[in-house]
Coordinates of C-alpha atoms and ligand atoms in Angstrom, one line a residue:
M1 CA 21.9 -12.4 -15.7
F2 CA 23.6 -12.4 -12.2
N3 CA 23.7 -15.4 -10.0
F4 CA 23.0 -13.6 -6.7
Q5 CA 23.7 -16.8 -4.7
N6 CA 27.4 -16.6 -5.5
L7 CA 28.1 -13.3 -3.9
H8 CA 30.3 -12.9 -0.8
S9 CA 28.5 -12.0 2.3
Q10 CA 30.0 -8.5 2.9
Y11 CA 30.4 -5.6 0.5
I12 CA 32.6 -3.0 2.1
D13 CA 34.4 -0.2 0.4
G14 CA 33.6 -1.7 -3.0
I15 CA 35.2 -5.0 -2.1
W16 CA 33.4 -8.4 -1.9
R17 CA 34.6 -10.3 1.1
E18 CA 33.7 -12.5 4.0
G19 CA 33.1 -11.2 7.5
D20 CA 35.8 -11.2 10.2
S21 CA 33.7 -13.1 12.7
S22 CA 34.3 -16.8 13.1
L23 CA 30.5 -17.3 13.0
Q24 CA 29.6 -19.4 10.0
M25 CA 26.0 -18.7 8.8
E26 CA 23.8 -20.7 6.5
N27 CA 21.1 -19.2 4.4
K28 CA 18.3 -21.7 3.8
N29 CA 15.3 -22.0 1.5
P30 CA 12.3 -21.8 4.0
F31 CA 10.2 -24.2 1.9
N32 CA 12.6 -27.2 1.4
G33 CA 15.5 -26.4 3.7
E34 CA 18.1 -26.3 0.8
T35 CA 21.2 -24.4 1.8
L36 CA 21.5 -21.4 -0.5
A37 CA 24.7 -19.9 0.8
S38 CA 27.2 -20.4 3.7
Y39 CA 29.1 -17.4 4.8
Q40 CA 31.1 -15.8 7.6
A41 CA 29.3 -13.1 9.5
A42 CA 30.4 -9.6 10.0
N43 CA 31.7 -8.5 13.4
I44 CA 32.2 -5.1 15.0
K45 CA 35.4 -4.4 13.1
D46 CA 33.5 -4.9 9.8
I47 CA 30.8 -2.5 10.9
D48 CA 33.5 0.1 11.6
R49 CA 35.2 -0.5 8.2
A50 CA 31.8 -0.1 6.5
Y51 CA 31.0 3.2 8.2
Q52 CA 34.5 4.6 7.7
A53 CA 34.3 3.8 4.0
T54 CA 30.9 5.3 3.7
K55 CA 31.9 8.5 5.4
K56 CA 34.9 9.0 3.0
A57 CA 32.9 8.2 -0.1
Q58 CA 29.9 10.4 0.9
K59 CA 32.0 13.6 0.8
D60 CA 32.6 13.3 -3.0
W61 CA 29.0 12.1 -3.7
E62 CA 27.5 15.1 -1.9
V63 CA 29.0 17.5 -4.4
I64 CA 28.9 15.4 -7.6
S65 CA 26.5 16.7 -10.4
P66 CA 22.9 15.8 -9.6
T67 CA 22.5 14.6 -13.2
V68 CA 25.2 12.0 -12.6
Q69 CA 23.4 10.9 -9.4
R70 CA 20.1 10.7 -11.3
E71 CA 21.7 8.7 -14.1
I72 CA 23.0 6.1 -11.7
L73 CA 19.6 5.7 -10.1
E74 CA 17.9 5.4 -13.5
K75 CA 20.5 2.8 -14.4
V76 CA 19.6 0.8 -11.3
V77 CA 16.1 0.4 -12.8
Y78 CA 17.7 -0.9 -16.0
V79 CA 19.9 -3.4 -14.1
I80 CA 16.8 -4.7 -12.2
E81 CA 14.9 -5.1 -15.5
E82 CA 17.9 -7.0 -17.0
N83 CA 18.0 -9.3 -14.0
H84 CA 14.2 -9.6 -13.4
E85 CA 14.1 -13.4 -13.6
A86 CA 17.1 -13.9 -11.3
I87 CA 15.6 -11.5 -8.7
A88 CA 12.2 -13.2 -8.8
Q89 CA 13.9 -16.5 -8.3
I90 CA 15.9 -15.4 -5.3
I91 CA 12.8 -13.9 -3.7
T92 CA 11.1 -17.3 -4.1
K93 CA 14.1 -19.3 -2.9
E94 CA 15.3 -17.1 0.0
I95 CA 12.0 -15.8 1.3
G96 CA 9.5 -18.3 0.1
G97 CA 7.7 -15.6 -1.8
T98 CA 5.3 -16.8 -4.5
R99 CA 5.6 -15.6 -8.1
L100 CA 2.9 -13.1 -7.4
K101 CA 4.8 -11.7 -4.4
A102 CA 8.0 -11.5 -6.4
E103 CA 6.4 -9.5 -9.2
F104 CA 4.7 -7.3 -6.7
E105 CA 7.9 -6.6 -4.8
I106 CA 10.0 -5.9 -8.0
G107 CA 7.2 -3.5 -9.2
L108 CA 7.3 -1.6 -5.9
V109 CA 11.1 -1.3 -6.1
K110 CA 11.0 0.0 -9.7
N111 CA 8.3 2.6 -9.0
M112 CA 10.1 3.8 -6.0
L113 CA 13.4 4.1 -7.8
K114 CA 11.8 6.2 -10.5
E115 CA 10.4 8.6 -7.9
V116 CA 13.7 8.9 -6.0
A117 CA 15.7 9.4 -9.2
T118 CA 14.1 12.9 -9.2
F119 CA 15.6 13.7 -5.8
P120 CA 19.0 15.0 -6.9
L121 CA 17.3 17.8 -8.7
R122 CA 14.9 18.5 -5.9
M123 CA 17.4 19.4 -3.3
E124 CA 16.0 22.9 -3.2
G125 CA 16.3 25.5 -0.5
K126 CA 14.7 28.8 0.5
I127 CA 15.7 32.5 0.7
L128 CA 13.9 34.0 3.6
P129 CA 13.5 37.7 4.7
S130 CA 15.3 38.8 7.8
V131 CA 14.3 40.8 10.9
T132 CA 17.7 42.4 10.7
E133 CA 18.4 45.2 8.2
G134 CA 20.9 44.3 5.4
K135 CA 20.8 40.6 6.2
E136 CA 19.9 37.7 3.8
N137 CA 18.8 34.3 5.0
R138 CA 19.4 31.2 2.9
V139 CA 18.2 27.8 4.0
Y140 CA 19.9 24.9 2.2
R141 CA 18.6 21.3 2.0
V142 CA 21.6 19.1 2.7
P143 CA 22.2 15.4 3.1
V144 CA 22.4 14.1 6.7
G145 CA 25.7 12.4 5.8
V146 CA 25.7 8.7 6.6
V147 CA 22.6 6.7 7.1
G148 CA 22.4 3.2 8.8
V149 CA 19.5 1.1 7.3
I150 CA 18.1 -2.0 9.0
S151 CA 15.6 -4.0 7.2
P152 CA 13.1 -6.9 7.9
F153 CA 12.7 -10.3 6.3
N154 CA 9.3 -10.0 4.7
F155 CA 9.8 -7.6 1.7
P156 CA 13.6 -7.2 2.0
F157 CA 14.3 -6.1 -1.5
F158 CA 11.7 -3.4 -1.3
L159 CA 12.1 -2.4 2.3
S160 CA 15.9 -2.1 2.1
M161 CA 15.7 -0.2 -1.1
K162 CA 12.9 2.0 0.3
S163 CA 15.5 3.7 2.6
V164 CA 18.7 3.0 0.7
A165 CA 17.7 4.5 -2.6
P166 CA 16.2 7.8 -1.3
A167 CA 19.1 8.2 1.1
L168 CA 21.6 7.9 -1.7
A169 CA 19.5 10.0 -4.0
A170 CA 19.6 12.8 -1.4
G171 CA 23.4 12.7 -1.3
N172 CA 24.0 10.4 1.6
G173 CA 26.2 7.3 2.0
V174 CA 24.5 4.2 3.4
V175 CA 25.5 1.1 5.4
L176 CA 22.8 -1.5 5.1
K177 CA 22.2 -4.4 7.5
P178 CA 19.6 -6.8 6.2
H179 CA 17.7 -9.4 8.3
E180 CA 19.9 -12.5 9.0
H181 CA 17.5 -14.7 7.0
T182 CA 17.3 -12.6 3.9
V183 CA 20.9 -11.5 3.5
I184 CA 20.9 -11.8 -0.3
T185 CA 17.5 -10.3 -1.2
G186 CA 17.7 -7.6 1.4
G187 CA 21.5 -6.9 1.2
T188 CA 24.1 -8.3 -1.2
M189 CA 21.8 -8.4 -4.2
I190 CA 21.1 -4.7 -3.7
A191 CA 24.9 -4.0 -3.5
K192 CA 25.5 -6.0 -6.7
I193 CA 22.7 -4.0 -8.5
F194 CA 24.2 -0.7 -7.4
E195 CA 27.7 -1.8 -8.2
E196 CA 26.6 -2.7 -11.7
A197 CA 24.8 0.6 -12.1
G198 CA 28.1 2.4 -11.4
L199 CA 27.6 3.7 -7.9
P200 CA 31.0 5.0 -6.6
K201 CA 32.7 2.5 -4.4
G202 CA 32.3 2.9 -0.7
L203 CA 29.1 4.8 -0.9
L204 CA 26.8 1.8 -0.2
N205 CA 28.2 -0.9 2.1
V206 CA 26.4 -4.1 3.1
V207 CA 27.1 -6.0 6.3
T208 CA 25.4 -9.3 7.0
T209 CA 25.5 -10.8 10.4
E210 CA 23.7 -12.1 13.5
I211 CA 22.9 -9.5 16.2
S212 CA 24.7 -11.7 18.8
E213 CA 28.0 -10.8 16.9
I214 CA 27.5 -7.0 16.9
G215 CA 25.1 -6.1 19.8
D216 CA 24.0 -2.5 19.3
A217 CA 27.2 -1.5 17.5
F218 CA 25.4 -0.8 14.2
V219 CA 23.3 1.9 15.8
E220 CA 25.8 3.1 18.4
H221 CA 28.6 3.7 15.9
P222 CA 29.5 7.5 15.9
I223 CA 29.4 8.0 12.1
P224 CA 25.8 7.5 11.2
K225 CA 23.7 10.4 12.2
S226 CA 20.4 8.8 11.1
I227 CA 19.1 5.3 11.4
S228 CA 16.2 4.0 9.3
F229 CA 14.7 0.9 10.8
T230 CA 11.9 -1.3 9.4
G231 CA 10.8 -4.2 11.5
S232 CA 8.9 -5.2 14.6
T233 CA 7.6 -2.8 17.2
Q234 CA 9.6 -4.6 20.0
V235 CA 12.9 -4.3 18.2
G236 CA 12.1 -0.8 16.9
R237 CA 11.5 0.4 20.4
H238 CA 15.0 -0.8 21.4
I239 CA 16.6 0.7 18.3
G240 CA 14.8 4.0 19.0
S241 CA 16.1 4.1 22.6
V242 CA 19.7 3.3 21.6
A243 CA 19.6 5.9 18.8
G244 CA 18.1 8.4 21.2
R245 CA 20.8 7.9 23.8
H246 CA 23.4 8.6 21.1
L247 CA 21.4 11.6 19.8
K248 CA 20.7 10.2 16.4
E249 CA 17.7 10.8 14.2
V250 CA 15.6 7.7 13.9
H251 CA 12.9 6.6 11.5
L252 CA 10.8 3.7 12.5
E253 CA 8.4 1.7 10.3
L254 CA 6.9 -0.9 12.7
G255 CA 4.3 -3.6 13.1
G256 CA 0.6 -3.4 12.5
N257 CA -2.8 -4.9 13.4
S258 CA -4.8 -3.5 10.6
A259 CA -8.6 -3.9 10.2
L260 CA -10.7 -4.2 7.1
I261 CA -14.2 -3.0 7.8
V262 CA -17.3 -4.2 5.9
L263 CA -20.2 -1.8 6.4
D264 CA -23.8 -2.9 5.9
D265 CA -24.0 -1.1 2.5
A266 CA -20.8 -2.7 1.1
D267 CA -20.4 -4.5 -2.2
I268 CA -19.9 -7.9 -0.5
D269 CA -18.1 -9.6 -3.3
L270 CA -15.6 -6.7 -3.6
A271 CA -15.1 -6.7 0.2
V272 CA -14.5 -10.5 0.2
S273 CA -11.8 -10.2 -2.6
A274 CA -10.1 -7.3 -0.8
A275 CA -10.2 -9.1 2.5
V276 CA -8.7 -12.3 1.1
F277 CA -5.9 -10.4 -0.7
S278 CA -5.3 -8.3 2.4
R279 CA -4.9 -11.2 4.7
F280 CA -3.3 -14.0 2.6
T281 CA -0.8 -12.2 0.3
H282 CA 2.7 -13.4 1.2
Q283 CA 1.2 -15.8 3.8
G284 CA 0.1 -12.8 5.9
Q285 CA 3.6 -11.6 6.4
I286 CA 3.0 -7.9 5.5
C287 CA 2.9 -5.1 8.0
M288 CA -0.3 -3.8 6.5
S289 CA -2.0 -7.3 6.4
A290 CA -5.6 -7.3 7.6
N291 CA -5.4 -9.2 10.9
R292 CA -9.0 -8.3 11.7
I293 CA -12.0 -8.2 9.5
I294 CA -14.8 -6.2 11.2
I295 CA -18.2 -6.9 9.7
H296 CA -21.6 -5.2 10.3
E297 CA -23.9 -7.7 11.9
T298 CA -26.6 -7.4 9.3
I299 CA -24.4 -8.7 6.6
Y300 CA -22.1 -10.9 8.7
D301 CA -23.5 -14.3 7.6
N302 CA -23.5 -13.4 4.0
F303 CA -19.9 -12.1 4.1
V304 CA -18.6 -15.1 6.1
E305 CA -20.2 -17.6 3.7
K306 CA -18.5 -16.0 0.6
F307 CA -15.2 -15.4 2.5
L308 CA -14.9 -19.0 3.5
A309 CA -15.7 -20.2 0.0
K310 CA -12.8 -18.0 -1.4
V311 CA -10.4 -19.0 1.4
S312 CA -11.1 -22.7 0.8
E313 CA -9.8 -22.3 -2.8
L314 CA -6.4 -20.9 -1.8
T315 CA -3.6 -23.2 -3.0
C316 CA -0.8 -23.8 -0.5
G317 CA 2.7 -25.2 -0.8
D318 CA 5.7 -24.8 -3.0
P319 CA 6.2 -21.1 -3.8
S320 CA 8.0 -22.0 -7.0
D321 CA 4.8 -23.4 -8.4
E322 CA 3.1 -20.5 -10.1
K323 CA -0.3 -21.6 -8.9
T324 CA 0.6 -21.4 -5.3
I325 CA -0.9 -18.5 -3.3
I326 CA 0.3 -19.4 0.2
G327 CA 4.0 -20.5 0.5
P328 CA 6.0 -21.1 3.6
L329 CA 6.6 -18.7 6.6
I330 CA 10.2 -17.5 6.8
N331 CA 11.3 -20.0 9.5
E332 CA 10.3 -22.5 12.2
K333 CA 10.2 -19.9 14.9
Q334 CA 7.5 -18.0 13.0
V335 CA 5.6 -21.2 12.6
E336 CA 5.8 -21.9 16.4
T337 CA 4.7 -18.4 17.2
T338 CA 1.7 -18.8 14.9
S339 CA 0.8 -22.1 16.3
K340 CA 0.7 -20.7 19.8
L341 CA -1.5 -17.8 18.7
I342 CA -3.9 -20.3 17.0
E343 CA -4.1 -22.3 20.3
A344 CA -4.7 -19.1 22.2
G345 CA -7.6 -18.3 19.8
I346 CA -9.2 -21.7 20.4
N347 CA -8.7 -21.5 24.2
E348 CA -10.3 -18.1 24.4
G349 CA -13.4 -19.3 22.6
A350 CA -12.9 -18.2 19.0
N351 CA -14.6 -20.5 16.5
P352 CA -12.2 -22.0 13.9
L353 CA -14.3 -21.9 10.8
I354 CA -11.4 -23.1 8.7
K355 CA -8.4 -24.6 10.4
G356 CA -5.7 -25.7 7.9
E357 CA -2.8 -28.0 8.6
I358 CA 0.8 -27.0 9.3
R359 CA 3.2 -28.8 6.9
G360 CA 6.8 -27.9 7.4
N361 CA 6.9 -24.1 7.3
V362 CA 3.6 -23.9 5.3
V363 CA 0.7 -22.8 7.5
E364 CA -2.6 -23.3 5.7
P365 CA -5.3 -20.7 6.3
V366 CA -7.0 -20.4 9.7
V367 CA -10.2 -18.4 9.9
F368 CA -11.6 -17.6 13.3
G369 CA -15.3 -16.5 13.7
N370 CA -16.9 -15.0 16.7
V371 CA -13.7 -13.2 17.7
T372 CA -14.1 -10.5 20.4
K373 CA -11.9 -7.5 20.7
N374 CA -10.2 -8.6 23.9
M375 CA -8.9 -11.9 22.6
K376 CA -5.2 -12.3 22.1
I377 CA -5.7 -13.0 18.3
A378 CA -7.5 -9.6 18.0
K379 CA -4.9 -7.7 20.0
E380 CA -1.6 -9.0 18.6
E381 CA -0.1 -8.7 15.1
I382 CA -0.3 -12.1 13.4
F383 CA 2.4 -12.5 10.7
A384 CA 0.7 -15.6 9.2
P385 CA -2.4 -16.6 7.3
V386 CA -4.6 -16.5 10.3
V387 CA -7.6 -14.1 10.4
S388 CA -10.1 -12.9 13.0
L389 CA -13.7 -12.2 12.0
I390 CA -15.4 -9.7 14.4
K391 CA -19.1 -8.8 14.3
A392 CA -20.1 -5.2 15.2
A393 CA -23.6 -3.7 15.6
S394 CA -22.9 0.0 14.7
D395 CA -20.4 2.4 13.2
Q396 CA -19.6 3.6 16.7
E397 CA -18.8 0.0 17.8
I398 CA -16.7 -0.5 14.7
I399 CA -14.5 2.6 15.6
E400 CA -14.1 1.4 19.1
I401 CA -12.9 -2.1 18.0
V402 CA -10.6 -0.7 15.3
N403 CA -8.9 1.7 17.8
D404 CA -8.7 -0.9 20.6
T405 CA -5.1 -1.8 19.7
T406 CA -1.7 -0.3 20.4
Y407 CA -0.9 -0.4 16.7
G408 CA -2.1 2.1 14.0
L409 CA -0.7 1.3 10.6
S410 CA -3.2 0.7 7.8
G411 CA -6.9 -0.2 7.3
A412 CA -9.7 -0.3 4.8
V413 CA -13.4 0.5 4.8
H414 CA -15.9 -1.0 2.4
T415 CA -19.1 0.9 1.8
E416 CA -21.2 2.2 -1.1
N417 CA -21.3 5.6 0.7
I418 CA -17.9 7.1 0.1
E419 CA -18.4 10.0 2.5
R420 CA -19.6 7.7 5.3
G421 CA -16.4 5.7 4.8
A422 CA -14.3 8.8 4.8
Q423 CA -15.9 10.1 8.0
L424 CA -15.2 6.7 9.7
A425 CA -11.6 6.7 8.3
K426 CA -11.0 10.0 9.9
Q427 CA -11.9 8.6 13.3
M428 CA -9.6 5.6 13.0
E429 CA -6.2 5.9 14.6
T430 CA -4.1 4.7 11.7
G431 CA -1.5 6.4 9.5
M432 CA -3.1 5.0 6.3
I433 CA -6.6 3.9 5.5
H434 CA -8.2 3.0 2.1
I435 CA -11.9 3.2 1.0
N436 CA -13.2 0.2 -1.1
D437 CA -9.7 -1.3 -1.4
G438 CA -7.4 -3.6 0.5
T439 CA -5.3 -2.7 3.5
I440 CA -2.0 -3.3 1.5
N441 CA -1.1 -0.2 -0.4
D442 CA 2.2 1.6 -0.9
E443 CA 2.7 4.3 -3.5
P444 CA 6.0 5.9 -4.3
N445 CA 4.8 9.5 -3.9
V446 CA 2.4 9.2 -1.0
A447 CA 3.2 9.4 2.8
F448 CA 3.7 5.9 4.2
G449 CA 3.9 5.2 7.9
G450 CA 2.0 4.5 11.1
M451 CA 0.5 6.1 14.2
K452 CA 0.7 4.8 17.8
N453 CA 3.2 1.8 18.1
S454 CA 3.3 1.3 14.3
G455 CA 6.1 3.8 13.7
V456 CA 7.7 7.2 13.9
G457 CA 8.0 9.3 10.7
R458 CA 6.9 8.9 7.1
L459 CA 8.6 7.6 3.9
N460 CA 8.0 7.9 0.2
G461 CA 8.1 11.0 -2.1
E462 CA 8.7 14.3 -0.4
W463 CA 8.6 12.6 3.0
S464 CA 11.6 10.4 2.1
L465 CA 13.4 13.5 0.9
D466 CA 12.7 15.2 4.3
A467 CA 13.7 12.0 6.2
F468 CA 17.2 11.8 4.6
T469 CA 18.1 15.5 4.5
T470 CA 18.4 18.2 7.0
T471 CA 18.6 22.0 6.6
K472 CA 21.4 24.4 6.9
W473 CA 20.9 28.1 7.6
I474 CA 23.5 30.4 6.0
S475 CA 23.0 34.1 6.6
I476 CA 24.8 36.9 5.0
Q477 CA 25.0 40.4 6.5
H478 CA 25.4 42.7 3.5
N479 CA 25.7 45.9 5.7
R480 CA 28.5 46.6 8.2
K481 CA 26.7 45.5 11.4
Q482 CA 26.8 47.6 14.6
F483 CA 27.1 45.3 17.7
P484 CA 25.7 46.6 21.0
Y485 CA 28.9 46.9 23.0
S486 CA 31.9 46.3 20.7
Ligands
NAD1 N1 5.8 -0.5 8.9 C1 6.5 -1.1 7.9 O1 6.7 -0.5 6.9 C2 6.9 -2.5 8.1 C3 7.4 -3.2 6.9 C4 7.8 -4.5 7.0 C5 7.8 -5.1 8.3 N2 7.3 -4.5 9.3 C6 7.2 -5.2 10.6 O2 8.4 -6.0 10.8 C7 8.1 -7.2 11.6 C8 8.6 -8.4 10.8 O3 10.0 -8.2 10.5 P1 11.2 -8.9 11.3 O4 10.8 -10.1 12.0 O5 12.3 -9.0 10.3 O6 11.5 -7.8 12.4 P2 12.6 -7.7 13.5 O7 12.2 -6.5 14.3 O8 12.7 -9.0 14.2 O9 14.0 -7.5 12.7 C9 14.2 -6.3 11.9 C10 15.6 -6.1 11.7 O10 16.2 -5.6 12.9 C11 17.4 -6.2 13.1 N3 17.9 -6.0 14.5 C12 17.4 -6.6 15.6 N4 18.1 -6.2 16.7 C13 19.0 -5.3 16.3 C14 20.0 -4.4 16.9 N5 20.2 -4.4 18.2 N6 20.7 -3.6 16.1 C15 20.5 -3.6 14.7 N7 19.6 -4.3 14.1 C16 18.8 -5.2 14.9 C17 17.2 -7.6 12.6 O11 18.4 -8.3 12.4 C18 16.5 -7.3 11.3 O12 17.4 -6.9 10.3 C19 6.6 -7.2 11.7 O13 6.2 -6.7 12.9 C20 6.2 -6.2 10.6 O14 4.9 -5.7 10.8 C21 6.9 -3.2 9.3
LIG2 O1 5.3 -5.3 5.9 C1 5.1 -4.3 5.3 C2 5.3 -4.2 3.9 O2 6.0 -5.2 3.4 C3 5.3 -3.0 3.2 S1 5.2 -3.2 1.5 O3 4.0 -4.0 1.1 O4 6.4 -3.8 1.1 O5 5.0 -1.8 1.0

């Protein structure tokens, strides 16, 4: 079993080393403040080394046998299984993820890897007829070349892998830059797993640093032709504009303000369980978390009573205790932001039906009743265990409330009438929506992504294959062609 804490901070051209920056970084456990690793950050020179190494290695990888590529990806699953316990522990220590979250995240990674292991043998093209006599058109699917991947702190193992693995599987090389607070889980641990699985050196490089050390160099570098970003809408907008200026393709998986809807004919107990899971899993730090629960007025009181009873039972504290459901937020800054949003909710007249304490980085559940759609807590993404309950009088009003946000990621509708749910789902401006389920769903073969300010592009299955490949038209004129004037 690996000790992922002992890795150096940079993995460049198959070599483990420290960054060239003089900036010393510390990686801390968000629950107890324990220092997990101290390391020297990467600087712009390291970014350049990483991209140069990737470009070189990718040329060989692109033409290697697809069965060899597939075997390496399958071996990655095996290495993960061999190191399951070490991975679960680092998710708990570095991110504050509970055991449940760690298992959930490892499961997502393995499922996704099994899907992308099929990519090398799915790089198919097309032969198309031609408007010109004697001509044959071939359209090949080819890798984009080098992909830059930027990942967030909340599900870093999965969300780094979600772009790294399909990009490699489609014949690309990758430079990965994880979030500065999750450099192991989102970065070096992934490099170690691929190294152990036999990925050729130089093909996957990991740079870990603070943005103050590199500015926009990761995106601006001339080598990557595609940038895959997962993170906040604010940063994603910036990444998109920098990438656009440099004519790079960009995929953006961004923030959300998802709603779980409870219609008057819903199975209330099921809706309560789905709502609790959708809001409180990983302390509410999931892009698809249900920020808002919109409940039909005729069942509002019944739902609220049962919801509060379930929320009151949630155990908060040390994520390494297997009974804990709500562990710490990632850092003090997130706690401060949450605390301000809670204050804003109270000042705007929302009713705190449950208002837990804040202990260190652990924020206990806060449930607001009587929330209206114009309140800040209903409009903004809350990356914490804080939820807004909103009452609605009709299906029409529900749609208006759901769509009254700049985000459009996920959602859920609870009803005994599936077609009524499906009709409402069609009117909701979200990339994903689930009937009689939670808002948190991610399947390896199904399109994942948001509308509006929640993202650009889709990942998973054939959508990832499209995201990390491009096409190349090669035409062959079999007849001797007559040109008009020569
Ligand atoms: N839609 C999705 O699939 C999805 C998944 C997970 C998280 N998210 C969203 O991410 C947010 C939380 O994550 P976060 O706080 O880590 O997001 P963030 O936007 O603060 O950071 C994301 C990443 O961007 C990097 N970054 C910032 N500026 C950069 C620059 N100039 N060049 C290169 N990289 C740069 C950060 O270092 C980090 O690695 C939430 O809004 C959440 O909804 C979305
Ligand atoms: O924040 C969004 C997610 O973490 C996506 S997933 O649950 O990891 O698929």
